[in-house]
GROMACS .gro file of C-alpha atoms in nm:
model
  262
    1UNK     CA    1   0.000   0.000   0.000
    2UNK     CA    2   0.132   0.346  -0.112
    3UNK     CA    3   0.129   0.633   0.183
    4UNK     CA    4   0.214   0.997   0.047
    5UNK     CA    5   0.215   1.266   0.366
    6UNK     CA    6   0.235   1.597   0.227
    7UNK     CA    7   0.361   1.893   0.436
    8UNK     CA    8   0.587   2.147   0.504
    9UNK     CA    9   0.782   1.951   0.780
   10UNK     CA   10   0.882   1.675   0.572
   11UNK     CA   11   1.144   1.539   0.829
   12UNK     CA   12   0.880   1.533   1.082
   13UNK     CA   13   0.722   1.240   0.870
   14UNK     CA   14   1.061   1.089   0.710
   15UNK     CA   15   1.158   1.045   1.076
   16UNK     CA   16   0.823   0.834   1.144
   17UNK     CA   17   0.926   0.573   0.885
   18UNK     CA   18   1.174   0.460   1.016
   19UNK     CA   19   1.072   0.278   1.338
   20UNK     CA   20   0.877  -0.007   1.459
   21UNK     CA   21   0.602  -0.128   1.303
   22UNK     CA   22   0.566   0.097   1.013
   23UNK     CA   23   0.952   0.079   0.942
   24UNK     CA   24   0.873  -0.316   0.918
   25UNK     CA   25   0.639  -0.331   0.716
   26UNK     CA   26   0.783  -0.075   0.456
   27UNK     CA   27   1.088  -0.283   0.509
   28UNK     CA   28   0.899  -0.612   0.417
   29UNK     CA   29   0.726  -0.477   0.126
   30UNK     CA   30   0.377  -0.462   0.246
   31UNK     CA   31   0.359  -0.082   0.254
   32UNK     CA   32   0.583   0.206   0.064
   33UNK     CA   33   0.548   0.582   0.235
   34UNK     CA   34   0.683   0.919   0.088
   35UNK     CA   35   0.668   1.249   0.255
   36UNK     CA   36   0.639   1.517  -0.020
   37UNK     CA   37   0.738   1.883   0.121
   38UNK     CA   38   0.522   2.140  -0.037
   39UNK     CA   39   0.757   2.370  -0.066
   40UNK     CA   40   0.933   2.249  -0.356
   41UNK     CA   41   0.617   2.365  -0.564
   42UNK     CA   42   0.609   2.678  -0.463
   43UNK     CA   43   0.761   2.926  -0.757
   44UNK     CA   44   0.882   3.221  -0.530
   45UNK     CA   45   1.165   3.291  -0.397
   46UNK     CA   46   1.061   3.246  -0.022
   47UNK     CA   47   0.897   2.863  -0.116
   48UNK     CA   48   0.565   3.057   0.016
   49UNK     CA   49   0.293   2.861   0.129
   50UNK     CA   50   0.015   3.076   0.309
   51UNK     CA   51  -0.150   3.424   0.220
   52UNK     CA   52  -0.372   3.653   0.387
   53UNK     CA   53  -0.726   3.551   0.366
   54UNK     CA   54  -1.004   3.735   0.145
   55UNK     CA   55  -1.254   3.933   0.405
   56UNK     CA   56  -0.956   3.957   0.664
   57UNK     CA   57  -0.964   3.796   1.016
   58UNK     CA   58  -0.705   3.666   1.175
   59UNK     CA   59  -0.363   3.394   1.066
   60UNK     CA   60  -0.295   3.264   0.761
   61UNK     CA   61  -0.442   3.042   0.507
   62UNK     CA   62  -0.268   2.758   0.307
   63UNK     CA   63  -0.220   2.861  -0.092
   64UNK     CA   64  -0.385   2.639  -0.309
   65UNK     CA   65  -0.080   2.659  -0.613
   66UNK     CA   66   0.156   2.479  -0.463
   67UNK     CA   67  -0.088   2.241  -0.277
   68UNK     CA   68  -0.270   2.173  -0.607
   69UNK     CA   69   0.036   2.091  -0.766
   70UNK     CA   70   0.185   1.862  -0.449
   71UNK     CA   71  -0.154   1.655  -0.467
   72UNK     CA   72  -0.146   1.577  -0.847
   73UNK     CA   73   0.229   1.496  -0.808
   74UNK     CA   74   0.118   1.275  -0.570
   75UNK     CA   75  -0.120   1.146  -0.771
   76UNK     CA   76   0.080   1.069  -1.058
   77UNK     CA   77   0.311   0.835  -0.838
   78UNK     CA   78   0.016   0.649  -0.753
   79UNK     CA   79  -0.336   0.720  -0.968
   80UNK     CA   80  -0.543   0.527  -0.753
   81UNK     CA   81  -0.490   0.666  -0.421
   82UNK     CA   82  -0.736   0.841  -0.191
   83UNK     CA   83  -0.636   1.161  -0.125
   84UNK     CA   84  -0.741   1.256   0.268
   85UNK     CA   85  -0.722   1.637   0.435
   86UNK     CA   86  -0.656   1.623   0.772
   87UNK     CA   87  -0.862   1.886   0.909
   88UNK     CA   88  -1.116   1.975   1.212
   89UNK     CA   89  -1.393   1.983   1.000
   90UNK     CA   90  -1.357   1.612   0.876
   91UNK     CA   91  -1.495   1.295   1.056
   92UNK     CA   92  -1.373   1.135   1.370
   93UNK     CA   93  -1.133   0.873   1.262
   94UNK     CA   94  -1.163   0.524   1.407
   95UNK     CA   95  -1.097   0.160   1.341
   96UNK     CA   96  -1.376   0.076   1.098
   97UNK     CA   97  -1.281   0.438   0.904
   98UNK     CA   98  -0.867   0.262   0.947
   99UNK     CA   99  -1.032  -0.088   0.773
  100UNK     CA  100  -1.235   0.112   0.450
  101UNK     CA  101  -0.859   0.313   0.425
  102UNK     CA  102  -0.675  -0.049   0.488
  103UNK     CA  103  -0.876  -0.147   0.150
  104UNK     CA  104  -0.777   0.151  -0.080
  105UNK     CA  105  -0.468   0.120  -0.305
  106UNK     CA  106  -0.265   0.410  -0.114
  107UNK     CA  107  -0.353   0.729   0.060
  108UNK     CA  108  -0.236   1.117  -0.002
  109UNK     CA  109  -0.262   1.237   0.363
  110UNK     CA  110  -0.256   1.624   0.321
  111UNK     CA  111  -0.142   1.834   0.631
  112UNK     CA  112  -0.311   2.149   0.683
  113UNK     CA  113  -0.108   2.432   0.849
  114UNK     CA  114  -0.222   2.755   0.968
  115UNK     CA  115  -0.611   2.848   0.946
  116UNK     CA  116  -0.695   2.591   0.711
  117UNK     CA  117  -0.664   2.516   0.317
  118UNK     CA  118  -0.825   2.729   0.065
  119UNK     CA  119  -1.157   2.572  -0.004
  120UNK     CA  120  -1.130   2.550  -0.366
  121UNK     CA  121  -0.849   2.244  -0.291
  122UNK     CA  122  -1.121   2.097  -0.053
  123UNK     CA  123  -1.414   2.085  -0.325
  124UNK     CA  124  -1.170   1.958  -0.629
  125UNK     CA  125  -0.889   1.758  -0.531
  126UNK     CA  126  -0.987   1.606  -0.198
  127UNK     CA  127  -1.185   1.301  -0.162
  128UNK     CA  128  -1.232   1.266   0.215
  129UNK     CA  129  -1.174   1.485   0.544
  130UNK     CA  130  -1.066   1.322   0.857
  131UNK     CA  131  -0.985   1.446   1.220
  132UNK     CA  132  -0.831   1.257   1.493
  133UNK     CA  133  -1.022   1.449   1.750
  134UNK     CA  134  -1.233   1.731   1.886
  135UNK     CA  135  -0.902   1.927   1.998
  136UNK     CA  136  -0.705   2.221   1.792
  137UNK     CA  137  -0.333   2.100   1.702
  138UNK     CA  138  -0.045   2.311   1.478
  139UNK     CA  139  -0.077   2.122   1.186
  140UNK     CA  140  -0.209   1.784   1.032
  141UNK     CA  141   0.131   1.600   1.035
  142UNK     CA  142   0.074   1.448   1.395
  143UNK     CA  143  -0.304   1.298   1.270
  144UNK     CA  144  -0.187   1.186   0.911
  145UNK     CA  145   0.115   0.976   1.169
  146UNK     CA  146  -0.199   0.843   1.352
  147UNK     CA  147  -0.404   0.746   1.052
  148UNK     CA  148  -0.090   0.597   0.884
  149UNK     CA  149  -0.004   0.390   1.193
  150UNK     CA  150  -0.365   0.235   1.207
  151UNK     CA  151  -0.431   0.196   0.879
  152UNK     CA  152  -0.055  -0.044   0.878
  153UNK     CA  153  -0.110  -0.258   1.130
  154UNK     CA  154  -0.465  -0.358   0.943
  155UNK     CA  155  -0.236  -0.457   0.618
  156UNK     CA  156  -0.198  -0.832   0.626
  157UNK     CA  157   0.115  -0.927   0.721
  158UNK     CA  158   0.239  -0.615   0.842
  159UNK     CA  159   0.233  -0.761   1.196
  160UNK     CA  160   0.404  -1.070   1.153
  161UNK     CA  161   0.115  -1.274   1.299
  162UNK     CA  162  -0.221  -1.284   1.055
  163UNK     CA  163  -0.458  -1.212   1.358
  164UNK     CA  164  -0.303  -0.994   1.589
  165UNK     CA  165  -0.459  -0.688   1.490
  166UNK     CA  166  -0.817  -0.861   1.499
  167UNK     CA  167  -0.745  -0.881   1.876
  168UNK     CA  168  -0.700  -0.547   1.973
  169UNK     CA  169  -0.857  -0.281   2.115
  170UNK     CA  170  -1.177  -0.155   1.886
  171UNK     CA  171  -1.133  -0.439   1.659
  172UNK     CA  172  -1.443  -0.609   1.734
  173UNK     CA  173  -1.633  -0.292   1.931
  174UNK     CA  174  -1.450  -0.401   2.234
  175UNK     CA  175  -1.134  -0.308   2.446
  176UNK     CA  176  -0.870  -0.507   2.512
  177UNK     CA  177  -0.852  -0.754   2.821
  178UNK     CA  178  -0.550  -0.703   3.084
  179UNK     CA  179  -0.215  -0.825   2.967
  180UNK     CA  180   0.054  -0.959   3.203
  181UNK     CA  181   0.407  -1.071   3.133
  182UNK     CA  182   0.690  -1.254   3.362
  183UNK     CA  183   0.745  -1.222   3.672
  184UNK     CA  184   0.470  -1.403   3.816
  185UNK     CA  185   0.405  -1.178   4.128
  186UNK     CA  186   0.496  -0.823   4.094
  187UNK     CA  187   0.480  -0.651   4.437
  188UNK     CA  188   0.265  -0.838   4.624
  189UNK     CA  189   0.018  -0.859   4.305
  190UNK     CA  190   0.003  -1.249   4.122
  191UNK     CA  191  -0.081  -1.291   3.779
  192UNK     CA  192  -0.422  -1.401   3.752
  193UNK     CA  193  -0.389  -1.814   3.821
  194UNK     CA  194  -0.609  -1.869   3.509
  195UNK     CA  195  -0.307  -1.737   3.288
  196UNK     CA  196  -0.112  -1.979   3.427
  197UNK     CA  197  -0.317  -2.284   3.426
  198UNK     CA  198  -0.240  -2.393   3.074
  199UNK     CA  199  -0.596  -2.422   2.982
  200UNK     CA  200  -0.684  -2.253   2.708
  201UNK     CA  201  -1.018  -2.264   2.657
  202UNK     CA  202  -1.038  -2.109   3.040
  203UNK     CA  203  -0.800  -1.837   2.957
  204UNK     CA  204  -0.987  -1.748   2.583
  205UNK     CA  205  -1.307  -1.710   2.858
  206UNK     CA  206  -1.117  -1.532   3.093
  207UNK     CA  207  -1.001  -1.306   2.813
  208UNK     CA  208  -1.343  -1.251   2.703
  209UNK     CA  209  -1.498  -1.169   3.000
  210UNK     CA  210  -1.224  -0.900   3.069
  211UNK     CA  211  -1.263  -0.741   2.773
  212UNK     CA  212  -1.639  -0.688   2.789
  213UNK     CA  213  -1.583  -0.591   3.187
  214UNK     CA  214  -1.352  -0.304   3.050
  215UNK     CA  215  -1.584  -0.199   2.796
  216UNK     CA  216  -1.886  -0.177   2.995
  217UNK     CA  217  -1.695   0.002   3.238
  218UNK     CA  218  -1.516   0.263   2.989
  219UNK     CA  219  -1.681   0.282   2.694
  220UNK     CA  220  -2.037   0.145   2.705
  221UNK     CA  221  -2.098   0.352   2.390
  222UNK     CA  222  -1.907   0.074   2.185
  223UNK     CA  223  -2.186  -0.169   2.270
  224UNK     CA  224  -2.439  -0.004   2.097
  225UNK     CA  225  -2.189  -0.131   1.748
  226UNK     CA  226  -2.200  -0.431   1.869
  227UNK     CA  227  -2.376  -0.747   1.842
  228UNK     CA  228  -2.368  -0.969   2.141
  229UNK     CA  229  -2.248  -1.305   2.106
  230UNK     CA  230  -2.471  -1.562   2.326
  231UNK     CA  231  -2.180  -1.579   2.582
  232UNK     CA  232  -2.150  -1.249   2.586
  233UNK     CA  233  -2.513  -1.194   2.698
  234UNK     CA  234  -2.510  -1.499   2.948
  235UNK     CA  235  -2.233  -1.309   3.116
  236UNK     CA  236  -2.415  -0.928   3.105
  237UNK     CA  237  -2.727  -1.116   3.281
  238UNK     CA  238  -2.481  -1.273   3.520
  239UNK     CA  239  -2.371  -0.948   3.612
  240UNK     CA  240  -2.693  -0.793   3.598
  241UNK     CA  241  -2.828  -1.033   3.853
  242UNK     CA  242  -2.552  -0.995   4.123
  243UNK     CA  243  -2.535  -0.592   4.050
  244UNK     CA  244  -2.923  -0.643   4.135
  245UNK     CA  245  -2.897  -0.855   4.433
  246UNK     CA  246  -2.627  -0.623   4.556
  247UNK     CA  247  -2.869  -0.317   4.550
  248UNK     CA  248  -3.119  -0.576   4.706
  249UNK     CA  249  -2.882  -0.637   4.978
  250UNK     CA  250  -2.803  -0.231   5.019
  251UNK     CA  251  -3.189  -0.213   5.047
  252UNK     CA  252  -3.270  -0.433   5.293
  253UNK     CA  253  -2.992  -0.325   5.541
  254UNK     CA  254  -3.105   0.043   5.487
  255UNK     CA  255  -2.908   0.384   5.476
  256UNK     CA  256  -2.793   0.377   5.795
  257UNK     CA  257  -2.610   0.087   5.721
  258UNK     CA  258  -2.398   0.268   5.476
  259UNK     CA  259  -2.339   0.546   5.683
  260UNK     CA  260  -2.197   0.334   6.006
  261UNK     CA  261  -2.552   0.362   6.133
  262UNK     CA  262  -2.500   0.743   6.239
   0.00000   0.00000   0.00000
């Protein structure tokens, strides 16, 4: 899969490439990234990218020229990519937006610098706008790193094992369970026995249940995605019975209880 960044900090991306998991899998061939500086289409002087806007207000706006001309360069390297704008006004990226880009041919991340791109390069030469979250950043370089990251580890292959990124986090609408390593007690605190036990089927439950504790507990929204496996049910009613006899319980020994009966 092809990956073109373009910017005006190119070194801020060429750095990127060249560690862990993106560095391996341009290394083995399943992805090839390029970060194109905008600034080498620029035909003044002063490689100028921004102007004043029309109307006034404040900061600057990003030329379209030498944009224009950085996209269809980019575009000519690879004529099938999708060409992305990483800007506050596009949708909230997440996994299942990483799997639709995981499926396109390559991507043209565009970073947007000061107060935004002149629209007339959002209407024509853009094809999708993404943001990486309701917060204001200096530039688009950081989010097209993000998007570039996820979108790799969905390529197959690019992870060395075929299902590891169908076990993480938001893969499935669910967060990941706990993870321990060696040693076995880690002061005063013991790896859960069940990890230990050898039984897999026992752990894949254990797993499972974890996973769906943490998401009930931190992001209940991602259930509403979600369609509930049988198990998955049989262990929300389990819970929802001993939450319920729990509040029974509180119930019948009253408020004072609670309070140390002052």
């Amino acid at each position: 899969m092809n990956f073109a960044v373009l910017t005006i900090f190119p070194e801020m991306c060429r750095s990127f490439f060249e560690y862990g998991i993106v560095r391996r899998a341009i290394q083995g061939g399943k992805a090839a990234a390029v970060a194109i500086d905008i600034r080498e289409f620029t035909t003044d002087r002063h490689h100028t990218t921004d102007d004043r806007p029309y109307g006034g207000g404040c900061g600057m706006v990003m030329k379209p020229e030498p944009l224009a001309e950085a996209i269809r360069a980019a575009k000519r390297q690879s004529p099938e990519s999708t060409v992305v704008l990483l800007s506050p006004r596009g949708r909230i990226f997440n996994q299942s937006m990483a799997r639709v880009f995981a499926a396109c041919s390559g991507l043209v991340l565009v970073c947007g610098r000061y107060e935004g791109v002149d629209a007339r390069i959002c209407r024509n030469l853009i094809d999708d706008e993404v943001s990486i979250g309701d917060y204001v950043m200096s530039g688009g370089e950081p989010g097209a790193l993000v998007v570039m990251d996820a979108v790799i580890r969905l390529i197959p292959g690019a992870l060395g094992g075929e299902d590891s990124a169908d076990k993480e986090s938001f893969s499935d609408y669910l967060l990941e369970h706990d993870h321990y390593t060696r040693p076995p007690c880690f002061e005063g605190e013991d790896v859960p026995e069940v990890l230990l036990s050898g039984n897999h089927a026992e752990i894949d439950k254990w797993r499972q249940e974890t996973a769906l504790m943490y998401t009930v507990l931190k992001r209940p929204d991602l259930l509403k995605n979600r369609c509930l496996s049988p198990s998955e049910r049989d262990v929300l009613a389990r819970w929802h019975r001993e939450i319920e006899n729990l509040i029974h319980g509180q119930s019948v020994c009253g408020a004072g209880s609670l309070s140390g009966g002052q």
